[in-house]
Structure formats: C-alpha cells, structure tokens
Amino acid sequence: MPKFQNKQNTTVIVPEGSIESYRNFTTFNFQPLSHKEDEDEAAFLLESIAWPETPTLQSPISLNQASDPAHSTLTILPGRNRTQWYIGDQLEVMIKMYDCQGHPKTSGGDLLFARLHNPKLGTGVAGQVVDHLNGSYSAVFSLLWEGSAQVEVTLIHPSEAITVLDRLTVEHYDRVFFKSDFRSGMTAETTTCNIRLRHTEQPVCDYTDLLSGEPWFCYKPKKLSCDARINHKRVNYNLKILKAKEEELFQRGVNLKVSLPGSASITVLPKKDQPQINSSIVKSGPSGYYYQGAWRALDGTTVKQFNTSSAITQCLKGKVVHLYGDSTVRQWFEHLNNVLPDLKEFNLHGPIKVGPYIALDYANNIMVTYRCHGPPISFTIVPTSELWYVANELERVVGGTNTVVVIGVWSHFGPFPIKVYIRRLQSIRRAVVRLLSRAPDTVVIIRTANPRAMTLRITLTNSDWYTLQRDKVLRAVFKGLNVHLVDAWEMVLAHHLPHGIHPPTPIIKNMIDVVLSYICSQKVG
C-alpha cells in the first residue's frame, strides 16, 4: 500500500502553514507520487508538453497585438515541379500570423489545428502543426488519396489566450464547484469538496482512496461526521475569474476556433514510381485517415467495416466488454445498445448518466458493462456508493481471451493541473500492467481525448488546449504496453462534421469499427 495513503473518511484540521500545498498554490505538491519512478516520469512528461512561451499581458489588455485569424495567411509551398503532388508525398503549408492591426507576429504559442479534406469524396486527414516560434507555423499533411484536397487551418486560441488559460490553472484550479451532501436522520448539511481545498479554520474530511491513493477532500460538516456523506455533485462554475477585457480573447467568430481565410487546395495525382517528397520538419505521420467516410488506420491495423448488427454480434459472441471512464466511453455503450437488437440493457436503477450500466445478449453470451470513474467527475449527482476508481475496478477483472477492457478517462480533468491527470493515469497503468500480467490475453483498449465545441464556459474549464496536453500525456503513459489506442483525437479532427465532446454517430460508428477490429482481428480476418 502506498505510504502516502490516509485512513478513509478521516477528519483533519489544517493549521496555517502546516502543509506546503495549502500555502503554495502553484506547485500542487500536496502529496508525493507513489513511486520515485512516477515522480521522474511526471517531470519528463511535464517537460515534453511544455508550451512555447506566450506573451505577458498588460492590464487592461488590448486586442491590438493579439493574433487575429482574419489577418493571418496560409500559403502552399511548391511541390514536385512546383505544382505537382502525388499520393505518398507530403504537403507543406506555411502559416503566417498577424495581429489585429495587420502587423506580423514575432513569437509563437498560438494553438492551431490543421486538416486536409475533400467532403465530396468523404476524405480527411489531420495535419501536424510545427511552431517556428517567430509568428510563422508549418502544417504538414500526408497525401493519401487521389483528386482534390483542400487545406483548412483553424486558430483555436491566440497565444495571448493561452497565457490566460495557463494562469487559470495555477490560480483557479477550483473554478468548477463540487459539493457533497451529508445526512443522518433528520440532519442534513452540504459542504464544498475538491481535490484540494483552500485554507480555512474548518476541519477537513479526507476521502483519499485507500487502494489507488487518489486524493479527495470535503470540508467537514458542523454537526455530522465524515461518514455521513451520501453523494458527490458538480453544482456550478466560477466564470468571474477573468481580468479586465480578457474575455475578448475568447470570442466565437473572432478568435475562438476560427478558420483562417482563403481557399487553398491542390490536386493529388496517382502514385508515381519515384522518390516521395517528405517534409523534413516532422518525424511521424497521422494515425489514419478517412476515405469514403470510413476510417483507414496507418499503423498496420486493418479496420473492418461492421455494417450490420449480425456482424457486430458475431465479433462479440462469447465476450465480456467492460467500459470504464467518462461519458465519451459511455457513448460507446449506448451505441452498442442501440445497434444490437438482441443486446438488452438490464435496469440497475442507477442514476442517469452515472450508471453502472449492464447489457446482456443471452443467446450469444455477450455482456457489456459501463462504470464511470471516480472524482473529479462533473456529473450532476453521483451517490457515494458509485464513486469507484478505474484502477480499483481493474483489480476485480479476471481477464482472459474473452475479456475486453475499454478505458476512457480525460474529459473531467481540464480545470486541474496536469500532474493530477498524470497521477490518475499512472495508477490506472499500474492496474493495467497487473491485469495483463495475470491474464495476458485480455484485450485492453484506450480511448484518447478529442476536440470539442467551445463556449466561453467550456473554454475556461475544458479548452482544447487543456485537452491537447492531456491527450499527449495519455499517449506517453501507455506507450509500450500491450494496449490498443483508438485515436479519437485524429478521428474527430480529420472528419468534416463539427467537433463535439460526444462525436456524432458517423464518427462513433468508425470508432466502434476500430474497437471491433482490435477484438476480432483473427476472427474477422
């Protein structure tokens, strides 16, 4: 058992200055990681996702010097014989950022997404964006289909907005309000909870998980004990955390997820028997692309099309599929439940969205389950009896050839410092390693994060910038393990449909095809 674990549901009084983390809100080192290796890995991960330096903002700020998509430009660099591109080549696009006054930017740090697509052909691939730290960027695309290909570059956030988002993580990690109700007999109280609480003289209930070591705290009720806690809930968001005029950096249609103007397209010719043209500024390519609306993986996985309920049923026959995580994984449970007429959900009378859920196909011996992860989780109300951590749930899984484990944990961690997310992934990874050690034939699938539509509220708590950092960390933490990734990030970014926390059905269908292809790579053959 890790040495930092506390007794469950204990009351602690935090005197002024007794614990460093309660005084120093920037380090977030309220508890050590469980292993020296984890500490070293966390430091490496933080370094690997370090963002380019962004401007220091004056108060009140002015948009005049902020990156402006309306003034910025993109230029397709010459291909073979200047105007010819072939399947297998790479296309490079130069992006020049300008401010609202039309002056060229001289520093980097903007968040840009890039896509190459052809809606008529149902094709699309995500591009890789390289920041040259001088106001210019390169977007590099693999050319994977014949015919027209249109370049689209989107400014998600100007670098000035990144400065604000970074500050919010340091100063306002608790901008999402969590509370718990406590009840005993006719007495009821409600107190504030979070992964860390700001200092007061009020005693604190420590709900640090005994097995995984995941921390969670609530202020102790005045009359009731810590054991009287009956639920966990997200009650509101604190959006009054922006300084004067900072909100202007997050305007939809102006500088929040806005495409750069102009139409840039090329015609890709059939593959030619000559050396390919590849960019020297990127070392890896995309994980896959869409062709005629279907996802084609580029990592060696053959993605089959499971277009009928009978094909899906045949793949899952005799299988137990456990899904753990947030609502983006629950969406997969709902999809399977909708498309498989013989898969019947058994009503466990759990809270809507929270679960747990279970669906059974008795004739084909199929069982599909879903359980949400433990705090922080922003579902409206979760009974304390349903607050389970994924790492602990994995210890209950026997595993084996007919067992599939799907994990998707990311969307509720945006407001918190990245070290909180790293800790969670490390505890899950240790449980995955133990599962694969005792049952190496278990199929383990990890769902990555994905971009989403953004309002001001969503931006301040779960911006695509926060999500991108977590996506990079997730890939690094599970790299080298015998697990499969469903690259939801690229599957959403490459598709023509709008971004959403819960992607639309055509994208989900492709994700499920990837999942089933991992499960039935031998059977479907």
Short mmCIF file of C-alpha atoms in Angstrom, two decimals:
data_model
loop_
_atom_site.label_atom_id
_atom_site.label_comp_id
_atom_site.label_asym_id
_atom_site.label_seq_id
_atom_site.Cartn_x
_atom_site.Cartn_y
_atom_site.Cartn_z
CA MET A 1 0.00 0.00 0.00
CA PRO A 2 1.50 3.41 -0.94
CA LYS A 3 2.97 5.20 2.01
CA PHE A 4 1.01 8.41 1.44
CA GLN A 5 -2.42 6.88 1.88
CA ASN A 6 -4.54 8.09 4.75
CA LYS A 7 -7.29 6.36 6.61
CA GLN A 8 -10.58 6.55 4.79
CA ASN A 9 -13.08 9.26 5.82
CA THR A 10 -10.82 10.80 8.44
CA THR A 11 -11.09 14.32 9.76
CA VAL A 12 -8.02 16.54 9.61
CA ILE A 13 -7.54 20.13 10.74
CA VAL A 14 -5.08 22.03 8.61
CA PRO A 15 -3.29 24.68 10.68
CA GLU A 16 -1.89 27.69 8.87
CA GLY A 17 1.34 26.80 7.08
CA SER A 18 1.47 23.18 8.18
CA ILE A 19 1.23 21.70 4.69
CA GLU A 20 3.15 23.33 1.90
CA SER A 21 0.47 22.85 -0.72
CA TYR A 22 -2.04 24.86 1.27
CA ARG A 23 0.31 27.83 1.19
CA ASN A 24 1.85 27.43 -2.23
CA PHE A 25 -0.91 27.17 -4.81
CA THR A 26 1.49 26.97 -7.75
CA THR A 27 3.29 23.70 -7.01
CA PHE A 28 0.28 21.47 -6.29
CA ASN A 29 2.59 19.03 -4.49
CA PHE A 30 0.16 18.28 -1.69
CA GLN A 31 1.09 14.59 -1.71
CA PRO A 32 4.10 12.79 -3.15
CA LEU A 33 3.61 10.45 -6.05
CA SER A 34 3.67 6.83 -5.04
CA HIS A 35 6.99 5.85 -6.61
CA LYS A 36 10.24 7.62 -7.42
CA GLU A 37 9.81 6.36 -10.98
CA ASP A 38 6.43 8.09 -11.14
CA GLU A 39 7.94 11.36 -9.96
CA ASP A 40 10.67 11.15 -12.59
CA GLU A 41 8.16 10.27 -15.28
CA ALA A 42 5.90 13.16 -14.30
CA ALA A 43 8.81 15.57 -14.59
CA PHE A 44 9.65 14.16 -18.03
CA LEU A 45 6.03 14.41 -19.17
CA LEU A 46 5.74 17.99 -17.99
CA GLU A 47 8.85 18.87 -19.94
CA SER A 48 7.64 17.05 -23.06
CA ILE A 49 4.37 19.02 -23.22
CA ALA A 50 5.89 22.38 -22.29
CA TRP A 51 4.19 25.06 -24.36
CA PRO A 52 6.17 27.81 -26.10
CA GLU A 53 6.43 30.99 -24.08
CA THR A 54 3.38 33.20 -24.53
CA PRO A 55 3.11 36.99 -24.12
CA THR A 56 2.80 38.67 -20.75
CA LEU A 57 -0.47 40.55 -20.78
CA GLN A 58 -0.89 44.15 -19.74
CA SER A 59 -3.92 45.14 -17.68
CA PRO A 60 -6.32 46.04 -19.09
CA ILE A 61 -5.39 44.08 -22.18
CA SER A 62 -5.78 45.22 -25.77
CA LEU A 63 -6.65 43.01 -28.72
CA ASN A 64 -4.47 45.12 -30.99
CA GLN A 65 -1.41 42.91 -30.53
CA ALA A 66 -3.31 39.60 -30.26
CA SER A 67 -3.15 37.01 -33.03
CA ASP A 68 -6.02 37.54 -35.45
CA PRO A 69 -7.17 34.83 -37.88
CA ALA A 70 -8.79 37.41 -40.18
CA HIS A 71 -5.41 39.00 -40.94
CA SER A 72 -3.37 35.78 -40.99
CA THR A 73 -2.43 33.86 -44.11
CA LEU A 74 -1.60 30.39 -45.33
CA THR A 75 0.49 29.53 -48.37
CA ILE A 76 1.01 26.16 -50.04
CA LEU A 77 4.72 25.57 -50.61
CA PRO A 78 5.84 24.25 -54.01
CA GLY A 79 5.62 20.53 -54.69
CA ARG A 80 7.33 18.39 -57.32
CA ASN A 81 7.99 20.55 -60.37
CA ARG A 82 6.47 23.33 -58.24
CA THR A 83 2.83 22.47 -58.93
CA GLN A 84 2.56 18.68 -58.80
CA TRP A 85 1.80 16.44 -55.83
CA TYR A 86 1.46 12.66 -55.82
CA ILE A 87 -0.02 10.10 -53.45
CA GLY A 88 2.64 9.31 -50.85
CA ASP A 89 4.11 12.81 -50.87
CA GLN A 90 3.76 15.27 -48.03
CA LEU A 91 2.23 18.70 -48.48
CA GLU A 92 3.67 21.60 -46.54
CA VAL A 93 1.73 24.79 -45.85
CA MET A 94 3.29 27.95 -44.41
CA ILE A 95 1.12 29.88 -41.95
CA LYS A 96 1.88 33.49 -41.08
CA MET A 97 0.12 35.00 -38.09
CA TYR A 98 -0.72 38.70 -37.86
CA ASP A 99 -2.25 40.76 -35.10
CA CYS A 100 -5.50 42.72 -35.22
CA GLN A 101 -3.72 45.73 -36.69
CA GLY A 102 -2.23 43.69 -39.51
CA HIS A 103 1.28 43.57 -38.06
CA PRO A 104 3.19 40.26 -38.30
CA LYS A 105 3.55 38.35 -35.06
CA THR A 106 7.12 37.70 -33.97
CA SER A 107 6.57 34.98 -31.38
CA GLY A 108 4.80 31.62 -31.23
CA GLY A 109 2.42 29.92 -28.86
CA ASP A 110 -0.82 30.07 -30.85
CA LEU A 111 -2.92 26.90 -30.88
CA LEU A 112 -3.68 25.88 -34.48
CA PHE A 113 -5.41 22.80 -35.87
CA ALA A 114 -5.00 21.71 -39.48
CA ARG A 115 -6.94 19.38 -41.73
CA LEU A 116 -6.74 18.27 -45.37
CA HIS A 117 -10.06 17.06 -46.76
CA ASN A 118 -12.44 16.55 -49.64
CA PRO A 119 -16.09 16.48 -48.49
CA LYS A 120 -17.34 15.07 -51.81
CA LEU A 121 -15.01 12.08 -51.54
CA GLY A 122 -15.58 11.68 -47.80
CA THR A 123 -11.85 12.01 -47.19
CA GLY A 124 -9.92 13.76 -44.45
CA VAL A 125 -6.64 13.64 -42.58
CA ALA A 126 -5.26 15.66 -39.68
CA GLY A 127 -2.18 17.76 -40.28
CA GLN A 128 0.76 18.27 -37.98
CA VAL A 129 1.45 21.87 -36.98
CA VAL A 130 5.00 22.97 -36.22
CA ASP A 131 5.58 26.22 -34.31
CA HIS A 132 8.68 28.08 -35.52
CA LEU A 133 8.44 30.45 -32.52
CA ASN A 134 8.60 33.55 -34.69
CA GLY A 135 4.98 34.07 -35.74
CA SER A 136 5.15 31.51 -38.52
CA TYR A 137 3.99 27.88 -38.47
CA SER A 138 4.12 24.92 -40.82
CA ALA A 139 1.26 22.49 -41.36
CA VAL A 140 2.34 19.17 -42.86
CA PHE A 141 -0.11 16.72 -44.45
CA SER A 142 0.30 13.20 -45.80
CA LEU A 143 -1.24 12.88 -49.28
CA LEU A 144 -3.31 9.71 -49.16
CA TRP A 145 -5.96 9.93 -51.89
CA GLU A 146 -6.17 10.91 -55.50
CA GLY A 147 -8.04 14.05 -56.55
CA SER A 148 -8.82 17.37 -54.92
CA ALA A 149 -7.61 18.12 -51.38
CA GLN A 150 -8.49 21.30 -49.53
CA VAL A 151 -6.41 22.78 -46.72
CA GLU A 152 -8.17 24.09 -43.62
CA VAL A 153 -6.29 25.76 -40.75
CA THR A 154 -8.14 26.85 -37.63
CA LEU A 155 -6.96 29.17 -34.88
CA ILE A 156 -8.21 27.60 -31.67
CA HIS A 157 -6.62 30.17 -29.35
CA PRO A 158 -4.24 33.08 -29.89
CA SER A 159 -1.13 32.87 -27.76
CA GLU A 160 -2.49 35.66 -25.57
CA ALA A 161 -5.46 33.44 -24.66
CA ILE A 162 -3.06 30.62 -23.77
CA THR A 163 -1.46 32.96 -21.25
CA VAL A 164 -4.85 33.38 -19.56
CA LEU A 165 -5.69 29.66 -19.61
CA ASP A 166 -2.33 28.84 -18.05
CA ARG A 167 -2.91 31.38 -15.29
CA LEU A 168 -6.36 29.99 -14.53
CA THR A 169 -4.93 26.52 -13.92
CA VAL A 170 -2.50 27.93 -11.37
CA GLU A 171 -4.78 30.38 -9.61
CA HIS A 172 -8.26 28.88 -10.04
CA TYR A 173 -7.99 25.09 -10.09
CA ASP A 174 -11.28 25.11 -8.15
CA ARG A 175 -13.27 27.06 -10.75
CA VAL A 176 -15.58 24.05 -11.00
CA PHE A 177 -17.61 23.86 -7.80
CA PHE A 178 -18.05 20.42 -6.23
CA LYS A 179 -20.11 19.72 -3.15
CA SER A 180 -21.34 16.75 -1.13
CA ASP A 181 -24.49 16.27 0.90
CA PHE A 182 -24.22 14.76 4.36
CA ARG A 183 -27.22 13.23 6.07
CA SER A 184 -28.02 11.39 9.25
CA GLY A 185 -31.61 11.02 10.34
CA MET A 186 -33.29 14.41 10.04
CA THR A 187 -30.00 16.32 9.99
CA ALA A 188 -28.59 17.33 6.60
CA GLU A 189 -25.65 19.54 5.62
CA THR A 190 -23.78 20.39 2.42
CA THR A 191 -20.10 21.29 2.15
CA THR A 192 -17.58 22.15 -0.55
CA CYS A 193 -15.26 19.46 -1.89
CA ASN A 194 -12.33 19.28 -4.26
CA ILE A 195 -9.07 17.55 -4.98
CA ARG A 196 -7.53 20.25 -2.80
CA LEU A 197 -9.25 22.77 -0.53
CA ARG A 198 -8.20 26.30 0.18
CA HIS A 199 -7.16 27.01 3.74
CA THR A 200 -9.78 27.83 6.34
CA GLU A 201 -10.08 27.04 10.03
CA GLN A 202 -12.75 24.48 9.16
CA PRO A 203 -11.81 20.79 9.64
CA VAL A 204 -11.48 18.68 6.51
CA CYS A 205 -12.79 15.20 5.69
CA ASP A 206 -10.12 13.19 3.90
CA TYR A 207 -11.55 10.76 1.33
CA THR A 208 -8.24 9.73 -0.17
CA ASP A 209 -8.77 6.31 -1.76
CA LEU A 210 -7.04 3.57 0.21
CA LEU A 211 -6.04 1.46 -2.79
CA SER A 212 -5.20 3.92 -5.57
CA GLY A 213 -4.11 6.79 -3.33
CA GLU A 214 -6.29 9.25 -5.27
CA PRO A 215 -6.97 12.31 -3.08
CA TRP A 216 -10.33 13.97 -2.47
CA PHE A 217 -11.40 16.26 0.36
CA CYS A 218 -14.55 17.91 1.69
CA TYR A 219 -14.95 20.48 4.42
CA LYS A 220 -16.33 18.67 7.44
CA PRO A 221 -19.98 19.39 8.26
CA LYS A 222 -20.53 21.29 11.51
CA LYS A 223 -22.82 18.68 13.05
CA LEU A 224 -22.27 15.44 11.14
CA SER A 225 -19.34 13.07 10.81
CA CYS A 226 -17.37 12.47 7.63
CA ASP A 227 -19.05 9.06 7.31
CA ALA A 228 -22.43 10.74 6.75
CA ARG A 229 -21.53 11.77 3.18
CA ILE A 230 -24.15 10.48 0.72
CA ASN A 231 -23.19 11.91 -2.67
CA HIS A 232 -20.82 13.87 -4.90
CA LYS A 233 -22.02 16.61 -7.22
CA ARG A 234 -20.90 19.36 -9.52
CA VAL A 235 -23.02 22.39 -8.73
CA ASN A 236 -21.66 25.31 -10.78
CA TYR A 237 -18.75 27.03 -12.46
CA ASN A 238 -16.91 30.16 -11.38
CA LEU A 239 -16.61 32.25 -14.52
CA LYS A 240 -15.84 35.52 -12.71
CA ILE A 241 -12.16 34.79 -12.84
CA LEU A 242 -11.11 36.81 -15.88
CA LYS A 243 -9.36 40.14 -15.55
CA ALA A 244 -10.49 43.27 -17.34
CA LYS A 245 -11.17 42.64 -21.04
CA GLU A 246 -9.65 39.14 -21.01
CA GLU A 247 -13.00 37.80 -22.19
CA GLU A 248 -12.27 39.50 -25.54
CA LEU A 249 -9.64 36.82 -26.17
CA PHE A 250 -12.37 34.15 -26.22
CA GLN A 251 -14.87 35.42 -28.79
CA ARG A 252 -16.62 32.95 -31.04
CA GLY A 253 -16.38 34.02 -34.65
CA VAL A 254 -13.46 36.33 -33.86
CA ASN A 255 -10.56 34.48 -32.22
CA LEU A 256 -12.04 31.30 -30.70
CA LYS A 257 -11.89 28.31 -33.05
CA VAL A 258 -11.96 30.38 -36.25
CA SER A 259 -10.64 29.19 -39.62
CA LEU A 260 -8.04 31.27 -41.40
CA PRO A 261 -9.48 32.94 -44.52
CA GLY A 262 -8.77 31.95 -48.09
CA SER A 263 -9.10 28.75 -50.04
CA ALA A 264 -6.01 26.64 -50.52
CA SER A 265 -6.34 23.39 -52.43
CA ILE A 266 -4.30 21.08 -54.62
CA THR A 267 -4.88 18.16 -56.93
CA VAL A 268 -3.19 14.93 -55.91
CA LEU A 269 -2.04 12.70 -58.77
CA PRO A 270 -1.73 8.89 -58.75
CA LYS A 271 1.34 7.48 -57.08
CA LYS A 272 4.41 7.71 -59.26
CA ASP A 273 7.39 5.37 -59.39
CA GLN A 274 9.84 7.91 -57.99
CA PRO A 275 11.09 9.03 -54.59
CA GLN A 276 8.42 10.56 -52.39
CA ILE A 277 8.61 14.17 -51.28
CA ASN A 278 8.61 14.28 -47.49
CA SER A 279 8.87 17.23 -45.15
CA SER A 280 11.99 17.41 -43.01
CA ILE A 281 10.28 19.13 -40.10
CA VAL A 282 8.08 16.24 -38.91
CA LYS A 283 9.18 12.77 -37.91
CA SER A 284 5.88 10.92 -37.82
CA GLY A 285 2.68 10.85 -39.79
CA PRO A 286 -1.02 10.58 -38.98
CA SER A 287 -2.51 7.51 -37.33
CA GLY A 288 -5.13 7.20 -40.04
CA TYR A 289 -7.46 8.99 -42.42
CA TYR A 290 -10.99 8.89 -43.82
CA TYR A 291 -11.77 7.58 -47.27
CA GLN A 292 -15.37 7.48 -48.46
CA GLY A 293 -16.37 8.14 -44.88
CA ALA A 294 -14.55 5.11 -43.47
CA TRP A 295 -11.50 5.26 -41.20
CA ARG A 296 -8.34 3.64 -42.52
CA ALA A 297 -5.58 3.12 -39.98
CA LEU A 298 -1.95 3.67 -40.92
CA ASP A 299 -0.41 1.73 -38.02
CA GLY A 300 -0.84 -1.68 -39.64
CA THR A 301 -4.31 -2.32 -38.20
CA THR A 302 -6.85 -3.49 -40.75
CA VAL A 303 -10.06 -1.69 -39.86
CA LYS A 304 -13.03 -3.81 -40.90
CA GLN A 305 -16.49 -2.40 -41.56
CA PHE A 306 -19.07 -3.82 -39.18
CA ASN A 307 -22.11 -2.53 -41.03
CA THR A 308 -24.74 -4.96 -39.69
CA SER A 309 -25.87 -5.97 -36.25
CA SER A 310 -25.15 -9.61 -37.11
CA ALA A 311 -21.51 -8.77 -37.94
CA ILE A 312 -21.09 -6.97 -34.61
CA THR A 313 -22.80 -9.78 -32.72
CA GLN A 314 -20.59 -12.40 -34.38
CA CYS A 315 -17.50 -10.44 -33.33
CA LEU A 316 -18.66 -10.02 -29.72
CA LYS A 317 -20.05 -13.53 -29.32
CA GLY A 318 -18.87 -15.01 -26.03
CA LYS A 319 -17.22 -11.73 -24.98
CA VAL A 320 -17.40 -9.65 -21.83
CA VAL A 321 -16.76 -5.97 -22.57
CA HIS A 322 -16.07 -3.65 -19.62
CA LEU A 323 -16.10 0.09 -20.31
CA TYR A 324 -14.66 2.43 -17.67
CA GLY A 325 -14.44 6.18 -17.68
CA ASP A 326 -16.32 9.32 -18.62
CA SER A 327 -19.35 9.93 -20.82
CA THR A 328 -17.32 9.63 -24.03
CA VAL A 329 -16.93 5.91 -23.25
CA ARG A 330 -20.50 5.65 -22.03
CA GLN A 331 -21.43 6.85 -25.54
CA TRP A 332 -19.95 3.62 -26.91
CA PHE A 333 -22.11 1.59 -24.53
CA GLU A 334 -25.16 3.50 -25.73
CA HIS A 335 -24.20 2.99 -29.38
CA LEU A 336 -23.84 -0.78 -28.99
CA ASN A 337 -27.09 -0.92 -27.08
CA ASN A 338 -28.84 0.96 -29.91
CA VAL A 339 -27.48 -1.03 -32.86
CA LEU A 340 -27.72 -4.53 -31.38
CA PRO A 341 -31.39 -5.56 -31.09
CA ASP A 342 -30.57 -8.67 -29.03
CA LEU A 343 -28.42 -6.76 -26.55
CA LYS A 344 -30.82 -5.85 -23.77
CA GLU A 345 -29.94 -3.32 -21.09
CA PHE A 346 -30.75 -4.51 -17.58
CA ASN A 347 -32.09 -1.68 -15.44
CA LEU A 348 -29.95 -1.45 -12.33
CA HIS A 349 -31.87 1.66 -11.27
CA GLY A 350 -28.66 3.67 -11.13
CA PRO A 351 -28.58 7.43 -11.72
CA ILE A 352 -28.93 8.56 -15.34
CA LYS A 353 -25.51 9.11 -16.97
CA VAL A 354 -23.73 7.68 -13.91
CA GLY A 355 -24.75 4.05 -14.05
CA PRO A 356 -23.50 1.44 -13.54
CA TYR A 357 -24.92 0.03 -16.78
CA ILE A 358 -25.10 -3.56 -17.93
CA ALA A 359 -26.48 -5.05 -21.15
CA LEU A 360 -26.81 -8.75 -21.96
CA ASP A 361 -27.36 -10.90 -25.05
CA TYR A 362 -28.13 -14.30 -23.52
CA ALA A 363 -28.32 -16.19 -26.81
CA ASN A 364 -24.85 -15.08 -27.89
CA ASN A 365 -23.32 -14.92 -24.41
CA ILE A 366 -22.41 -11.22 -24.67
CA MET A 367 -22.15 -8.88 -21.70
CA VAL A 368 -21.33 -5.17 -21.94
CA THR A 369 -20.89 -3.03 -18.82
CA TYR A 370 -20.12 0.61 -18.09
CA ARG A 371 -19.00 2.32 -14.89
CA CYS A 372 -17.94 5.96 -14.50
CA HIS A 373 -14.62 6.90 -12.96
CA GLY A 374 -14.10 8.47 -9.55
CA PRO A 375 -13.66 12.16 -8.69
CA PRO A 376 -13.07 14.62 -10.13
CA ILE A 377 -16.21 13.95 -12.14
CA SER A 378 -18.66 16.62 -13.21
CA PHE A 379 -21.84 14.59 -13.48
CA THR A 380 -24.60 16.39 -11.60
CA ILE A 381 -25.06 13.90 -8.74
CA VAL A 382 -23.22 10.65 -8.03
CA PRO A 383 -24.10 8.57 -4.95
CA THR A 384 -21.05 7.81 -2.84
CA SER A 385 -21.76 4.10 -3.37
CA GLU A 386 -20.95 4.63 -7.08
CA LEU A 387 -17.68 6.53 -6.61
CA TRP A 388 -15.28 3.92 -7.94
CA TYR A 389 -11.79 4.46 -9.30
CA VAL A 390 -10.86 2.71 -12.54
CA ALA A 391 -7.64 1.30 -11.10
CA ASN A 392 -9.60 -0.41 -8.33
CA GLU A 393 -12.19 -1.76 -10.76
CA LEU A 394 -9.47 -3.33 -12.89
CA GLU A 395 -8.29 -5.34 -9.88
CA ARG A 396 -11.69 -7.08 -9.92
CA VAL A 397 -11.37 -8.14 -13.57
CA VAL A 398 -10.30 -11.77 -14.02
CA GLY A 399 -9.38 -11.19 -17.66
CA GLY A 400 -8.62 -13.65 -20.40
CA THR A 401 -9.19 -14.29 -24.09
CA ASN A 402 -12.88 -13.39 -23.96
CA THR A 403 -12.47 -10.23 -21.87
CA VAL A 404 -12.25 -6.74 -23.33
CA VAL A 405 -11.43 -3.71 -21.18
CA VAL A 406 -12.02 -0.22 -22.58
CA ILE A 407 -10.77 2.86 -20.71
CA GLY A 408 -11.55 6.49 -21.46
CA VAL A 409 -10.59 9.00 -18.77
CA TRP A 410 -9.87 12.61 -19.75
CA SER A 411 -12.83 14.97 -20.10
CA HIS A 412 -13.26 15.90 -16.41
CA PHE A 413 -9.61 16.76 -15.73
CA GLY A 414 -9.35 20.00 -17.73
CA PRO A 415 -9.55 22.50 -14.84
CA PHE A 416 -6.85 20.82 -12.79
CA PRO A 417 -3.06 20.98 -13.01
CA ILE A 418 -1.74 18.32 -15.37
CA LYS A 419 0.02 16.49 -12.51
CA VAL A 420 -3.41 15.47 -11.20
CA TYR A 421 -4.11 13.75 -14.51
CA ILE A 422 -0.66 12.18 -14.67
CA ARG A 423 -1.21 10.67 -11.22
CA ARG A 424 -4.55 9.21 -12.31
CA LEU A 425 -3.11 7.65 -15.46
CA GLN A 426 -0.18 6.19 -13.57
CA SER A 427 -2.47 4.43 -11.10
CA ILE A 428 -4.58 3.10 -13.98
CA ARG A 429 -1.48 1.95 -15.83
CA ARG A 430 -0.22 0.00 -12.82
CA ALA A 431 -3.57 -1.78 -12.67
CA VAL A 432 -3.44 -2.50 -16.42
CA VAL A 433 0.05 -3.95 -16.07
CA ARG A 434 -1.15 -6.23 -13.27
CA LEU A 435 -4.18 -7.28 -15.32
CA LEU A 436 -2.05 -8.16 -18.35
CA SER A 437 0.41 -9.98 -16.12
CA ARG A 438 -2.22 -12.32 -14.70
CA ALA A 439 -4.26 -12.52 -17.94
CA PRO A 440 -2.07 -11.55 -20.93
CA ASP A 441 -4.76 -12.43 -23.49
CA THR A 442 -7.06 -9.69 -22.22
CA VAL A 443 -7.77 -7.06 -24.88
CA VAL A 444 -7.19 -3.58 -23.41
CA ILE A 445 -8.28 -0.55 -25.44
CA ILE A 446 -7.61 3.08 -24.55
CA ARG A 447 -9.78 5.86 -25.94
CA THR A 448 -7.88 9.10 -26.43
CA ALA A 449 -9.29 12.58 -25.93
CA ASN A 450 -10.89 14.59 -28.73
CA PRO A 451 -11.53 18.24 -29.66
CA ARG A 452 -14.91 19.71 -28.80
CA ALA A 453 -17.19 22.67 -29.49
CA MET A 454 -16.31 25.57 -27.22
CA THR A 455 -18.33 28.23 -25.46
CA LEU A 456 -16.73 30.64 -23.01
CA ARG A 457 -17.63 28.40 -20.06
CA ILE A 458 -16.25 25.29 -21.71
CA THR A 459 -13.14 27.15 -22.80
CA LEU A 460 -12.31 28.29 -19.29
CA THR A 461 -12.63 24.77 -17.88
CA ASN A 462 -12.05 22.32 -20.74
CA SER A 463 -10.43 24.19 -23.60
CA ASP A 464 -8.98 22.17 -26.46
CA TRP A 465 -5.62 23.44 -25.21
CA TYR A 466 -6.12 21.68 -21.90
CA THR A 467 -7.37 18.60 -23.73
CA LEU A 468 -4.41 18.51 -26.11
CA GLN A 469 -1.99 18.43 -23.19
CA ARG A 470 -3.87 15.56 -21.59
CA ASP A 471 -4.03 13.69 -24.87
CA LYS A 472 -0.25 13.89 -25.26
CA VAL A 473 0.26 12.68 -21.69
CA LEU A 474 -2.15 9.76 -22.11
CA ARG A 475 -0.33 8.50 -25.21
CA ALA A 476 3.03 8.74 -23.49
CA VAL A 477 1.89 6.97 -20.30
CA PHE A 478 0.52 3.94 -22.15
CA LYS A 479 3.24 3.78 -24.81
CA GLY A 480 4.99 0.42 -24.92
CA LEU A 481 2.21 -1.51 -23.19
CA ASN A 482 0.24 -4.25 -24.89
CA VAL A 483 -2.79 -1.99 -25.28
CA HIS A 484 -4.62 -0.59 -28.32
CA LEU A 485 -5.38 3.09 -28.88
CA VAL A 486 -8.50 4.42 -30.52
CA ASP A 487 -7.24 7.76 -31.82
CA ALA A 488 -10.37 9.77 -31.14
CA TRP A 489 -8.35 12.97 -31.46
CA GLU A 490 -7.47 12.46 -35.11
CA MET A 491 -10.77 10.76 -35.93
CA VAL A 492 -12.65 13.90 -34.86
CA LEU A 493 -10.10 16.37 -36.24
CA ALA A 494 -9.99 14.72 -39.68
CA HIS A 495 -13.76 14.45 -40.09
CA HIS A 496 -15.90 17.11 -41.77
CA LEU A 497 -18.55 17.10 -39.04
CA PRO A 498 -18.35 19.70 -36.24
CA HIS A 499 -16.29 18.95 -33.16
CA GLY A 500 -18.16 17.79 -30.09
CA ILE A 501 -17.41 16.25 -26.71
CA HIS A 502 -19.71 13.45 -27.86
CA PRO A 503 -18.89 12.98 -31.55
CA PRO A 504 -21.80 12.42 -33.96
CA THR A 505 -22.88 8.94 -34.99
CA PRO A 506 -20.76 8.59 -38.19
CA ILE A 507 -17.59 9.18 -36.16
CA ILE A 508 -18.73 6.91 -33.32
CA LYS A 509 -19.52 4.18 -35.86
CA ASN A 510 -15.94 4.40 -37.14
CA MET A 511 -14.57 4.29 -33.59
CA ILE A 512 -16.60 1.17 -32.86
CA ASP A 513 -15.29 -0.38 -36.10
CA VAL A 514 -11.75 0.19 -34.82
CA VAL A 515 -12.63 -1.33 -31.44
CA LEU A 516 -14.21 -4.39 -33.04
CA SER A 517 -11.26 -4.76 -35.41
CA TYR A 518 -8.94 -4.96 -32.38
CA ILE A 519 -11.21 -7.51 -30.71
CA CYS A 520 -11.76 -9.67 -33.78
CA SER A 521 -8.56 -9.30 -35.75
CA GLN A 522 -8.32 -13.09 -36.03
CA LYS A 523 -12.00 -13.92 -36.23
CA VAL A 524 -12.85 -11.40 -38.98
CA GLY A 525 -9.54 -11.93 -40.81
#
